[in-house]
C-alpha positions as CSV (number, residue, x, y, z in Angstrom):
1,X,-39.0,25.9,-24.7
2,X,-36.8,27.1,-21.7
3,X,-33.6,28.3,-22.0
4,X,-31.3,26.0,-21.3
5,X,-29.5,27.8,-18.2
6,X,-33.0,27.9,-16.3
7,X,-34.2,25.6,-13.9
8,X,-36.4,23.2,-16.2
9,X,-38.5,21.2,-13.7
10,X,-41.1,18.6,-14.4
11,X,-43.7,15.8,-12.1
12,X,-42.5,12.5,-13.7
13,X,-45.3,9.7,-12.8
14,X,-46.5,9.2,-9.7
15,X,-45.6,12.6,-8.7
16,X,-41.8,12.3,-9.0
17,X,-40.0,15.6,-9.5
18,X,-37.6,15.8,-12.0
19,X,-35.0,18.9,-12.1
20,X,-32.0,19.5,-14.2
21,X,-30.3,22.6,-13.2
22,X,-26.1,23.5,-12.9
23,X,-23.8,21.5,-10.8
24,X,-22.9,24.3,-8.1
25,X,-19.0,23.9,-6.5
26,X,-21.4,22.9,-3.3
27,X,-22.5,19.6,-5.5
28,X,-18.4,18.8,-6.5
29,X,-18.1,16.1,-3.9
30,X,-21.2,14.4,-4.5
31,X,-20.6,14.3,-7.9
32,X,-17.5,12.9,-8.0
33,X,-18.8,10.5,-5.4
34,X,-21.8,9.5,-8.1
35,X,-19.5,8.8,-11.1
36,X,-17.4,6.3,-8.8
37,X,-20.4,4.6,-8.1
38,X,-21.7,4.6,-11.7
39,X,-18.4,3.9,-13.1
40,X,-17.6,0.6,-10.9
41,X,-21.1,-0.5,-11.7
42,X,-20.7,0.2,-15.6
43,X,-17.2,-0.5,-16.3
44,X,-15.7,-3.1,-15.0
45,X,-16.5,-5.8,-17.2
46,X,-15.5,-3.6,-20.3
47,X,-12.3,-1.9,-18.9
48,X,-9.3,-3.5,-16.3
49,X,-9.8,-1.3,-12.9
50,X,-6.4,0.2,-13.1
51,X,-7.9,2.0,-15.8
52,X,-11.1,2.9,-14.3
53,X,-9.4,4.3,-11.3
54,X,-7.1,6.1,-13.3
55,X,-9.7,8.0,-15.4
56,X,-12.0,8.5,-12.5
57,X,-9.1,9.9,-11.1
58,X,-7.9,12.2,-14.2
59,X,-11.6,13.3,-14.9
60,X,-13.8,13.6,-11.1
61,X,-11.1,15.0,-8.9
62,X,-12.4,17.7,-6.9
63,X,-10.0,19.9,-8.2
64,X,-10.7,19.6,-12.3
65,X,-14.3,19.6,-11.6
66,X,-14.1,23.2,-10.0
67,X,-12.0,24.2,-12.5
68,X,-14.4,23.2,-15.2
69,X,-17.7,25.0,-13.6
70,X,-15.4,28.0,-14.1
71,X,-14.9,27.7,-18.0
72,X,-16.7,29.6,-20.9
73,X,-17.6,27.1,-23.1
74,X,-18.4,23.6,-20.5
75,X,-21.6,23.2,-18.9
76,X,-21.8,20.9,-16.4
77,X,-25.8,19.7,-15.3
78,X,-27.0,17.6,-12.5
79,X,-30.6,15.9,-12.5
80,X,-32.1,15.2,-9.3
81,X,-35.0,13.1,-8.5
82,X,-37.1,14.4,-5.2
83,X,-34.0,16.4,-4.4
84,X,-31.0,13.7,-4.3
85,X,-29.0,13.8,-7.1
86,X,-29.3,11.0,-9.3
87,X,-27.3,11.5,-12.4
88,X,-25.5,14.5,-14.7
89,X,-24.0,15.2,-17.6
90,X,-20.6,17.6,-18.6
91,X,-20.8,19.4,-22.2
92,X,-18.1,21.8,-23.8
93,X,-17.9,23.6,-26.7
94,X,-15.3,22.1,-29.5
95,X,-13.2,23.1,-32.2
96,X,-15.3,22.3,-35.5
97,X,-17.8,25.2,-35.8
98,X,-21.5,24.4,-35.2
99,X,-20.7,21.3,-32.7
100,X,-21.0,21.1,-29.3
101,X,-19.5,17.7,-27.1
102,X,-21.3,15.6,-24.6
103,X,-18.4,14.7,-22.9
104,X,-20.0,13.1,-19.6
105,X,-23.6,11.4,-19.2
106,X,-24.1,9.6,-16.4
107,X,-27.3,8.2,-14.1
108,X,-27.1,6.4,-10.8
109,X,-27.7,2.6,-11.3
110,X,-30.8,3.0,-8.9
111,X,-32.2,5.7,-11.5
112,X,-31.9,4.0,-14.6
113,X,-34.7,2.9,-17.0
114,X,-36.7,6.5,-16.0
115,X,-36.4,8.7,-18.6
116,X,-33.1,10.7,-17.0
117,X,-30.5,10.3,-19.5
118,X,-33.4,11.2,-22.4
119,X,-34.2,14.3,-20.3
120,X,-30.1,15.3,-20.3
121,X,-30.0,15.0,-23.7
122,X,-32.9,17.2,-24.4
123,X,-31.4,19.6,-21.9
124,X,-28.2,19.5,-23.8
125,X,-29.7,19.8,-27.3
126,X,-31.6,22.4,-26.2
127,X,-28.7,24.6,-24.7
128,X,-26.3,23.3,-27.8
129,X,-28.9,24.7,-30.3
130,X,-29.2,28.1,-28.2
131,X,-25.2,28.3,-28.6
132,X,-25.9,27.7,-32.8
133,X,-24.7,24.2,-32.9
134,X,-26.4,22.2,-35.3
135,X,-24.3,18.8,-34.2
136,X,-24.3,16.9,-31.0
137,X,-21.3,14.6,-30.5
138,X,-20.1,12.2,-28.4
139,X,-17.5,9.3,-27.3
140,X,-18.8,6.3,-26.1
141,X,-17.0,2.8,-25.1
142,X,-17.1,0.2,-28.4
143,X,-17.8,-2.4,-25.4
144,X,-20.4,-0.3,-24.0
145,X,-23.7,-1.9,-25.6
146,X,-26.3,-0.6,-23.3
147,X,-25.2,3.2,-23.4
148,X,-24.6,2.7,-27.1
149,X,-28.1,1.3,-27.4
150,X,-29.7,4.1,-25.0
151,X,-27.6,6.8,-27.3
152,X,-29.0,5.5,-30.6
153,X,-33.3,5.6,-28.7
154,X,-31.7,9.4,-28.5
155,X,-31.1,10.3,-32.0
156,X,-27.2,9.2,-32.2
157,X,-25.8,7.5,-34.7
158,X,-21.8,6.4,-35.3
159,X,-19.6,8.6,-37.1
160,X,-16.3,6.8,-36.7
161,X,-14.9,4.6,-34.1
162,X,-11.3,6.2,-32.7
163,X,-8.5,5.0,-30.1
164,X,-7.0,7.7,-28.1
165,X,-4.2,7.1,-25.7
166,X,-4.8,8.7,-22.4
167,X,-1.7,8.2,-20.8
168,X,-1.1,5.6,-18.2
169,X,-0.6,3.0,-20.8
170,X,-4.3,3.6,-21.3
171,X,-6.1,3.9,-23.9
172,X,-10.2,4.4,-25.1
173,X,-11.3,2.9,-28.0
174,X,-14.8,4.6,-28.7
175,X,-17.0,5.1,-31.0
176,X,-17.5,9.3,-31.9
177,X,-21.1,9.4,-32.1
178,X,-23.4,12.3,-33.7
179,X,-26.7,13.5,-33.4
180,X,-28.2,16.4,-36.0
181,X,-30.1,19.1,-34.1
182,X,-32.0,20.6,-36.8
């Protein structure tokens, strides 16, 4: 297995390549650019758009982004098909010893249904176990029925379902989800 923090390249079919490597500060733009995209196509039948523009704008802003690929402890991965970048995926270290949080997992509409989201995961997993986390965890939208369905293919299953104000008058109502890494 490769460590997680190299390059981990592969030929999907018809001689697609497949790479999952760091988001660099030069990739910031285009990935906050992605998650706009990803987010009006995903979210706007499950959440108002006040709401979507609001936690676009609290979580992809240039400036947090930058901030984050600075950070001991979050990871942030982009997986690019033939060289564009087609999805990515944020994870960070949390508070309950042996767990590690996929906080962000996200593939470009155009990019779905090939295996990407799968390939972050394993990339994750991989790194998560490396940093002695035998838990994966993550949030995910209650109205979110395709993610939840792609997250339980993966391994997850519910833990608990949780509402968090985010300010704004927002607020997520998720379901925590968990995958065992050993």
């Amino acid at each position: 297995m490769k460590k997680y923090n190299e390059s981990i390249r592969a030929l999907g079919m018809g001689g697609v390549n497949i790479e999952i490597i760091a988001v660099e500060s030069k990739d910031v733009e285009a990935v906050g650019a992605l998650a706009r995209r990803i987010w009006q196509h995903a979210y706007t039948e499950i959440i108002p758009q006040p709401q979507i523009d609001y936690m676009l704008a609290q979580r992809y802003n240039p400036q947090r982004i930058s901030s984050e690929l600075k950070v001991d402890g979050i990871w942030w991965d982009k997986v690019t098909v033939n060289g564009k970048l087609a999805g990515f995926a944020a994870t960070l270290r949390t508070d309950e010893p042996g767990e590690m949080k996929l906080d962000k997992l996200y593939v470009d509409p155009d990019c779905q249904r090939m295996g990407l989201g799968g390939r972050l995961i394993e990339h994750v997993s991989a790194r998560a176990r490396e940093e002695g986390c035998m838990t994966l965890i993550l949030a995910v939208n209650k109205g979110n029925e395709r993610a939840i369905a792609a997250y339980r293919k993966n391994g997850f299953e519910v833990r608990m379902a949780t509402v968090v104000d985010i300010g704004g008058g927002f607020f997520m109502d998720d379901f925590i989800m968990a995958k065992s890494l050993v």
